[in-house]
mmCIF file of C-alpha atoms and ligand atoms in Angstrom:
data_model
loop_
_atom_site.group_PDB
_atom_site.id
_atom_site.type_symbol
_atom_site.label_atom_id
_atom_site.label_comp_id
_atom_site.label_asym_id
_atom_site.label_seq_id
_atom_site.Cartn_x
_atom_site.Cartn_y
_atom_site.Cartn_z
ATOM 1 C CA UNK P 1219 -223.812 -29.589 59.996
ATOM 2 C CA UNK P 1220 -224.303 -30.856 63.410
ATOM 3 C CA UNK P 1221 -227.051 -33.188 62.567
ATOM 4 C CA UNK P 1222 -225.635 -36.998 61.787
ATOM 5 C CA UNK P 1223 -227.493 -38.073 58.583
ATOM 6 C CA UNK P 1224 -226.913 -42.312 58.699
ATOM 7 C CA UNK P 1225 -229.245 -45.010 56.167
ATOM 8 C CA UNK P 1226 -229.652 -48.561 57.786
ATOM 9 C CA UNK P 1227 -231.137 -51.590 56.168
ATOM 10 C CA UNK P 1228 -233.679 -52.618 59.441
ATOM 11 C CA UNK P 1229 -237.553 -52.673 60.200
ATOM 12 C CA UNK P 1230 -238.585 -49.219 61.404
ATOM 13 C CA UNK P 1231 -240.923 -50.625 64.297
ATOM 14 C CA UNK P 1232 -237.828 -51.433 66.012
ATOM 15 C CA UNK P 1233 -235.425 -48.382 65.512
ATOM 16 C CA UNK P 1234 -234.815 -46.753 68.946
ATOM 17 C CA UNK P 1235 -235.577 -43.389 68.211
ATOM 18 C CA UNK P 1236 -237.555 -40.271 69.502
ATOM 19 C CA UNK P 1237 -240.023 -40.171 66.778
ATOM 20 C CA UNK P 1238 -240.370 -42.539 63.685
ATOM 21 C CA UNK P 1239 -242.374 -41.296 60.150
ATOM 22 C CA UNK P 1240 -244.837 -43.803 58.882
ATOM 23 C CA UNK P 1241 -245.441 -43.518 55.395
ATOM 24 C CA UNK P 1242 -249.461 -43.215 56.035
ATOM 25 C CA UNK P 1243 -252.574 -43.039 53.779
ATOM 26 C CA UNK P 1244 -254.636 -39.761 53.828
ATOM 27 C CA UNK P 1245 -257.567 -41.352 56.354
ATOM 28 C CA UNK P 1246 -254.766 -42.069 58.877
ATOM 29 C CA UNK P 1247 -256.824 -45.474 60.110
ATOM 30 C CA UNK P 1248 -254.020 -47.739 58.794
ATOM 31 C CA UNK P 1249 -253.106 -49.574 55.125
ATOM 32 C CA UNK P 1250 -250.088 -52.207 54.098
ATOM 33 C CA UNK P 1251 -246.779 -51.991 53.836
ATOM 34 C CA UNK P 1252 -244.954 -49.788 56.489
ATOM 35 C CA UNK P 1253 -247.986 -48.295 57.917
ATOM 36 C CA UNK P 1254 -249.902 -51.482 58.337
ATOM 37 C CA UNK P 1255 -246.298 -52.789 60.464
ATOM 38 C CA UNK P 1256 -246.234 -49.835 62.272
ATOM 39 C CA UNK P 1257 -249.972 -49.904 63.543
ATOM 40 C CA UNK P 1258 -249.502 -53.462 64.153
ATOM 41 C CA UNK P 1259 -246.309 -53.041 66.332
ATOM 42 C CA UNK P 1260 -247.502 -49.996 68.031
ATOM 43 C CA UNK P 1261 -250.861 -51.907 69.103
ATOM 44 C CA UNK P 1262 -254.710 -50.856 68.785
ATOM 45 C CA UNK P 1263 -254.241 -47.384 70.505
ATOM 46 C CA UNK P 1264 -252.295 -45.977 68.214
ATOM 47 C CA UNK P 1265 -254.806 -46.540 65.801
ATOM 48 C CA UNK P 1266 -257.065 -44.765 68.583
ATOM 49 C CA UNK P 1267 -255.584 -42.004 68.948
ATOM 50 C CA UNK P 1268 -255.496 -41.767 64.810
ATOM 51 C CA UNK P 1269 -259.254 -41.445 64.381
ATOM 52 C CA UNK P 1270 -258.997 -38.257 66.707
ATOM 53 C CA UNK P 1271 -257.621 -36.642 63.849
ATOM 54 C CA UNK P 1272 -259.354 -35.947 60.902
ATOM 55 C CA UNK P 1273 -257.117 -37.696 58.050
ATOM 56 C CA UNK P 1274 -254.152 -35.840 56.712
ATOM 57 C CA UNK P 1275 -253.758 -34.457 53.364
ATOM 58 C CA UNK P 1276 -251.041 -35.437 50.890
ATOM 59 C CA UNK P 1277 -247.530 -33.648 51.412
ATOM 60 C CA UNK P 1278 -249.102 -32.693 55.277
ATOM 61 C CA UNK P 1279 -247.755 -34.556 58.595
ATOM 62 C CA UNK P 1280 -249.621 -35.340 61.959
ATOM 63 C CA UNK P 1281 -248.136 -36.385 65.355
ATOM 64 C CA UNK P 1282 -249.159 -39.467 67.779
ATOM 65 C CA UNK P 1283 -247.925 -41.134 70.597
ATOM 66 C CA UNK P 1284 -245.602 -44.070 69.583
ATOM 67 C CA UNK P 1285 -247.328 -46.599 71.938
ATOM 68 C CA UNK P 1286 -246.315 -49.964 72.092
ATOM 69 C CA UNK P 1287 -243.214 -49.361 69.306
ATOM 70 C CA UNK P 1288 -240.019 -47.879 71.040
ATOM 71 C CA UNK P 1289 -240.139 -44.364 69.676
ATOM 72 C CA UNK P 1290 -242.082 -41.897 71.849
ATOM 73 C CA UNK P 1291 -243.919 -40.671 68.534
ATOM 74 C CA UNK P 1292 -244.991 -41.552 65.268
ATOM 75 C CA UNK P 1293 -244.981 -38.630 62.859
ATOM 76 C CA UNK P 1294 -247.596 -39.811 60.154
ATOM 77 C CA UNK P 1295 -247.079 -38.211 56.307
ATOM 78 C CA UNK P 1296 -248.703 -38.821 53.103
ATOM 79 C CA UNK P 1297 -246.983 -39.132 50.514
ATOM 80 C CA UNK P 1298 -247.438 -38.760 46.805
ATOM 81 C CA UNK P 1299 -248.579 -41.498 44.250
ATOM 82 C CA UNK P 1300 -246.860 -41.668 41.620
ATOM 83 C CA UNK P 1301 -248.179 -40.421 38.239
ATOM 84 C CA UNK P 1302 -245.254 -40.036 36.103
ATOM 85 C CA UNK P 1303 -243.710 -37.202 37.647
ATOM 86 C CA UNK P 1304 -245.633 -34.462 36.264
ATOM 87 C CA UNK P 1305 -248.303 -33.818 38.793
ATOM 88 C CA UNK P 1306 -246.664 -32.246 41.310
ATOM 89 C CA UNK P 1307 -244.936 -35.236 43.042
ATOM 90 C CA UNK P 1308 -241.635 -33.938 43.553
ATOM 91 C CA UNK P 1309 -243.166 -31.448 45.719
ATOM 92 C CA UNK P 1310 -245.628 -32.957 47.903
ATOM 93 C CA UNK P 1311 -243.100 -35.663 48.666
ATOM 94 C CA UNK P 1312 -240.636 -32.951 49.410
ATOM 95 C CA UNK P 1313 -243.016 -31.468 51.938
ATOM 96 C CA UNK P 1314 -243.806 -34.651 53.630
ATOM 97 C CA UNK P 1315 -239.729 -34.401 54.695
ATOM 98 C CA UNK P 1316 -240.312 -30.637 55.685
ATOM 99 C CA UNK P 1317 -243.085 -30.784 57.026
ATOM 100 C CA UNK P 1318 -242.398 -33.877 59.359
ATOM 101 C CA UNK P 1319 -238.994 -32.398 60.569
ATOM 102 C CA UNK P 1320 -241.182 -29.186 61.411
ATOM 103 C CA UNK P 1321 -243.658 -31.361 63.446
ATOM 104 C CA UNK P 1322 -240.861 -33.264 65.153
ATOM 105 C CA UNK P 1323 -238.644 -30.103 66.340
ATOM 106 C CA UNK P 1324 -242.248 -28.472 67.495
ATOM 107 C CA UNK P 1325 -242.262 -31.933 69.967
ATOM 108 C CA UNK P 1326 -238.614 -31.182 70.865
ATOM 109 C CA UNK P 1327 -237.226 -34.623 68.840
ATOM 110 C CA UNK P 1328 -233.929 -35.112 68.394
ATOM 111 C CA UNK P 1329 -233.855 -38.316 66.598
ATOM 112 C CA UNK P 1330 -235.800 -39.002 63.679
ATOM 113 C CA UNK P 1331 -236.129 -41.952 61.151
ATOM 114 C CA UNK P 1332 -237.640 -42.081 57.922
ATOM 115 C CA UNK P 1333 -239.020 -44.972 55.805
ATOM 116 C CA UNK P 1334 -238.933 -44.306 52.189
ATOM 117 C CA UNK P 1335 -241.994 -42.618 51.656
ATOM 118 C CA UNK P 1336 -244.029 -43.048 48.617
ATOM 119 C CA UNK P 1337 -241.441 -46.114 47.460
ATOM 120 C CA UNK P 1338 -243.631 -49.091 47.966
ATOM 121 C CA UNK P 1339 -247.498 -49.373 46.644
ATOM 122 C CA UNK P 1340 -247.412 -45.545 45.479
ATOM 123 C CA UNK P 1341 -244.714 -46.356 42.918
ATOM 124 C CA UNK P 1342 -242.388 -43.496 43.417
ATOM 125 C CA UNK P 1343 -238.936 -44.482 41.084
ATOM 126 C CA UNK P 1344 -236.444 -45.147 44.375
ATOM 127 C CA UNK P 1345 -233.422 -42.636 42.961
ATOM 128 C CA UNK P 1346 -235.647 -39.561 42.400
ATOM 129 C CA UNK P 1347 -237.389 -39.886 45.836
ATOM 130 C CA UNK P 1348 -234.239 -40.653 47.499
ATOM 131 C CA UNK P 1349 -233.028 -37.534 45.959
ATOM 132 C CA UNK P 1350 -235.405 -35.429 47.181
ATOM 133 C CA UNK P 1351 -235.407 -37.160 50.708
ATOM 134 C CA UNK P 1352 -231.811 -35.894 51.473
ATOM 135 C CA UNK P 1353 -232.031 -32.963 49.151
ATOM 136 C CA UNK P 1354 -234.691 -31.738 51.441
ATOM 137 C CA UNK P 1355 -233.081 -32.542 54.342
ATOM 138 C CA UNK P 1356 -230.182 -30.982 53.927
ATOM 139 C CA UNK P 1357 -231.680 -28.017 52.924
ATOM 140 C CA UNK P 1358 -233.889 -28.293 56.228
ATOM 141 C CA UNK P 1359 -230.224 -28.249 57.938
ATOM 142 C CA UNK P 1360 -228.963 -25.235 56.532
ATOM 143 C CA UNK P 1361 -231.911 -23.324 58.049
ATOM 144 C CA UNK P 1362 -232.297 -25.376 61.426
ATOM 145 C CA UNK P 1363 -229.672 -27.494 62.321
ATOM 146 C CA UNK P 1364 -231.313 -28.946 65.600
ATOM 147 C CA UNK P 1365 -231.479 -32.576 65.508
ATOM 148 C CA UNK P 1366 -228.801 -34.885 66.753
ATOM 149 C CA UNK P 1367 -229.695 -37.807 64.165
ATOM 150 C CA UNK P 1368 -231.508 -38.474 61.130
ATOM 151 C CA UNK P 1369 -231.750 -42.239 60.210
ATOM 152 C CA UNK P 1370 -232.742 -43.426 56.427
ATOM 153 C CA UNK P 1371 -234.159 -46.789 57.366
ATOM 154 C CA UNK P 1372 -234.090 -49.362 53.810
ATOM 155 C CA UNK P 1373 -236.228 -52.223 53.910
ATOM 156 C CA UNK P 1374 -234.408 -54.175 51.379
ATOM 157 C CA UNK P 1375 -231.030 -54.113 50.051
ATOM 158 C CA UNK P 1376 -232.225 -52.340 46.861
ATOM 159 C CA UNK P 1377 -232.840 -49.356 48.588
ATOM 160 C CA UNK P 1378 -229.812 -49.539 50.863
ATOM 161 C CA UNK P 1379 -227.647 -49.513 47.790
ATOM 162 C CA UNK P 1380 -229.425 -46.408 46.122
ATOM 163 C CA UNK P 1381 -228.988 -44.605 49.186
ATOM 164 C CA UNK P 1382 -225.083 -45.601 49.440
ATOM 165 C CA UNK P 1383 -225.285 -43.966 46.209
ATOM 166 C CA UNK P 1384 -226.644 -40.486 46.880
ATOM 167 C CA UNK P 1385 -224.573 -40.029 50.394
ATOM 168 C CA UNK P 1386 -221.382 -40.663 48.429
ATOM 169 C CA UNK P 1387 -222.797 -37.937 45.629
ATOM 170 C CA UNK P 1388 -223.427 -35.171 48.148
ATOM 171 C CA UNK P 1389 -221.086 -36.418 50.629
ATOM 172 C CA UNK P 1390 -222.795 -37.137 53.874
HETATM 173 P P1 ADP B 360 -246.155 -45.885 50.197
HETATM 174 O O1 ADP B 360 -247.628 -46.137 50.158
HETATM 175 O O2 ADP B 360 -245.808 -44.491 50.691
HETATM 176 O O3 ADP B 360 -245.472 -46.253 48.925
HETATM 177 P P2 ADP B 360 -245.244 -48.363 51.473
HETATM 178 O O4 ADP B 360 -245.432 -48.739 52.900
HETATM 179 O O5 ADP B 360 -245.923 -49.190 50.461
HETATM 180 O O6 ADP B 360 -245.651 -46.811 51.390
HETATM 181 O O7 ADP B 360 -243.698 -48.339 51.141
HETATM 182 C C1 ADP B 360 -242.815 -47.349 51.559
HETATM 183 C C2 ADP B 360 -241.470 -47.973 51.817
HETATM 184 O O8 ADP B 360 -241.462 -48.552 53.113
HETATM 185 C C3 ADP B 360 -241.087 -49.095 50.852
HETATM 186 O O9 ADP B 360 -239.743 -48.912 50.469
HETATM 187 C C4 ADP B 360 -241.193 -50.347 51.712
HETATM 188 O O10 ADP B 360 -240.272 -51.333 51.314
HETATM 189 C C5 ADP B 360 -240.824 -49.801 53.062
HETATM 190 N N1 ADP B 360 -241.235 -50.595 54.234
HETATM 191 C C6 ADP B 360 -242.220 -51.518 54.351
HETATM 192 N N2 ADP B 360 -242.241 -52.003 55.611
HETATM 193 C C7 ADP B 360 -241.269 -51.363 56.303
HETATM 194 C C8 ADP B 360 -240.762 -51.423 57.644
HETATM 195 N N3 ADP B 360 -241.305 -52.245 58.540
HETATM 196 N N4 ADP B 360 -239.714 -50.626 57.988
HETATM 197 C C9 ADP B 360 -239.154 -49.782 57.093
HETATM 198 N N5 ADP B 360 -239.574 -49.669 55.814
HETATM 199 C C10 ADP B 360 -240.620 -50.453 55.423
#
């Protein structure tokens, strides 16, 4: 694999990166957590340019201009709320990780960073969607192996260590 998967513990709204994935909510017009400190870093226009595009549905991703943050784009997902596992979560939140690495090699990105999507207010249990996060991105490799990096960004230490965790397990 040419791609270099790395996790850091950091804010997202500062990692300098081509594009970064905010963990949205299907209107797209902003929320809490890592999508409220994204629009707030990237400044009213991003927020703009959102309303130009129709809300996104859960498991879909839609691309903006990064604005006033220093990533050239912001690659907006939805992810899955939680409902005990048996409504197709595993899925959609897999597709939010394909289908934001689709969106970011159509806009020629070569590095990416994730949040953990779905890990805060939409109660996703941290080890199963951290899991699927590099399951699905290594599998997203294997078929297109384009980026140069592919950042894991932790907001708190609990996260960080869950992620130490699953790079040592598939040895990344
Ligand atoms: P969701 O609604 O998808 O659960 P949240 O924003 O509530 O989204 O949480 C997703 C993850 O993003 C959580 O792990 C949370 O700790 C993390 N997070 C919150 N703020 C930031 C930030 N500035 N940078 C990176 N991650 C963040």
């Amino acid at each position: 694999m040419k791609t270099k998967l790395t996790y850091i513990l950091g804010d997202i709204t500062t990692v300098r990166v081509d594009a970064i994935v905010n963990a949205a909510n299907s209107s797209l017009l902003g929320g809490g957590g890592v999508d409220g400190a994204i629009h707030r870093a990237a400044g009213v226009e991003l927020l703009a340019e959102c309303r130009t595009l129709g809300g996104c549905k859960t498991g879909e991703a839609k691309v903006t201009r990064g604005y006033k943050v220093p990533a050239k784009f912001v690659i907006h997902t939805v992810g899955p709320v939680w409902h005990g596992g048996n409504f197709n979560e595993a899925e959609l939140l897999s597709s939010c990780y394909r289908n934001s690495l689709l969106l970011a090699q159509s806009v020629d990105v070569k590095t990416i960073a994730f949040p953990a999507i779905s890990c805060g207010v939409y109660g996703y249990p941290i080890d199963k969607a951290t899991t699927i996060a590099l399951e699905t991105v290594i599998k997203f490799l294997k078929e297109r192996d384009e980026f140069d990096e592919i950042t894991f960004v932790c907001f708190d230490q609990e996260i960080l260590e869950v992620y130490r965790k699953i790079f040592k397990k598939y040895r990344v």
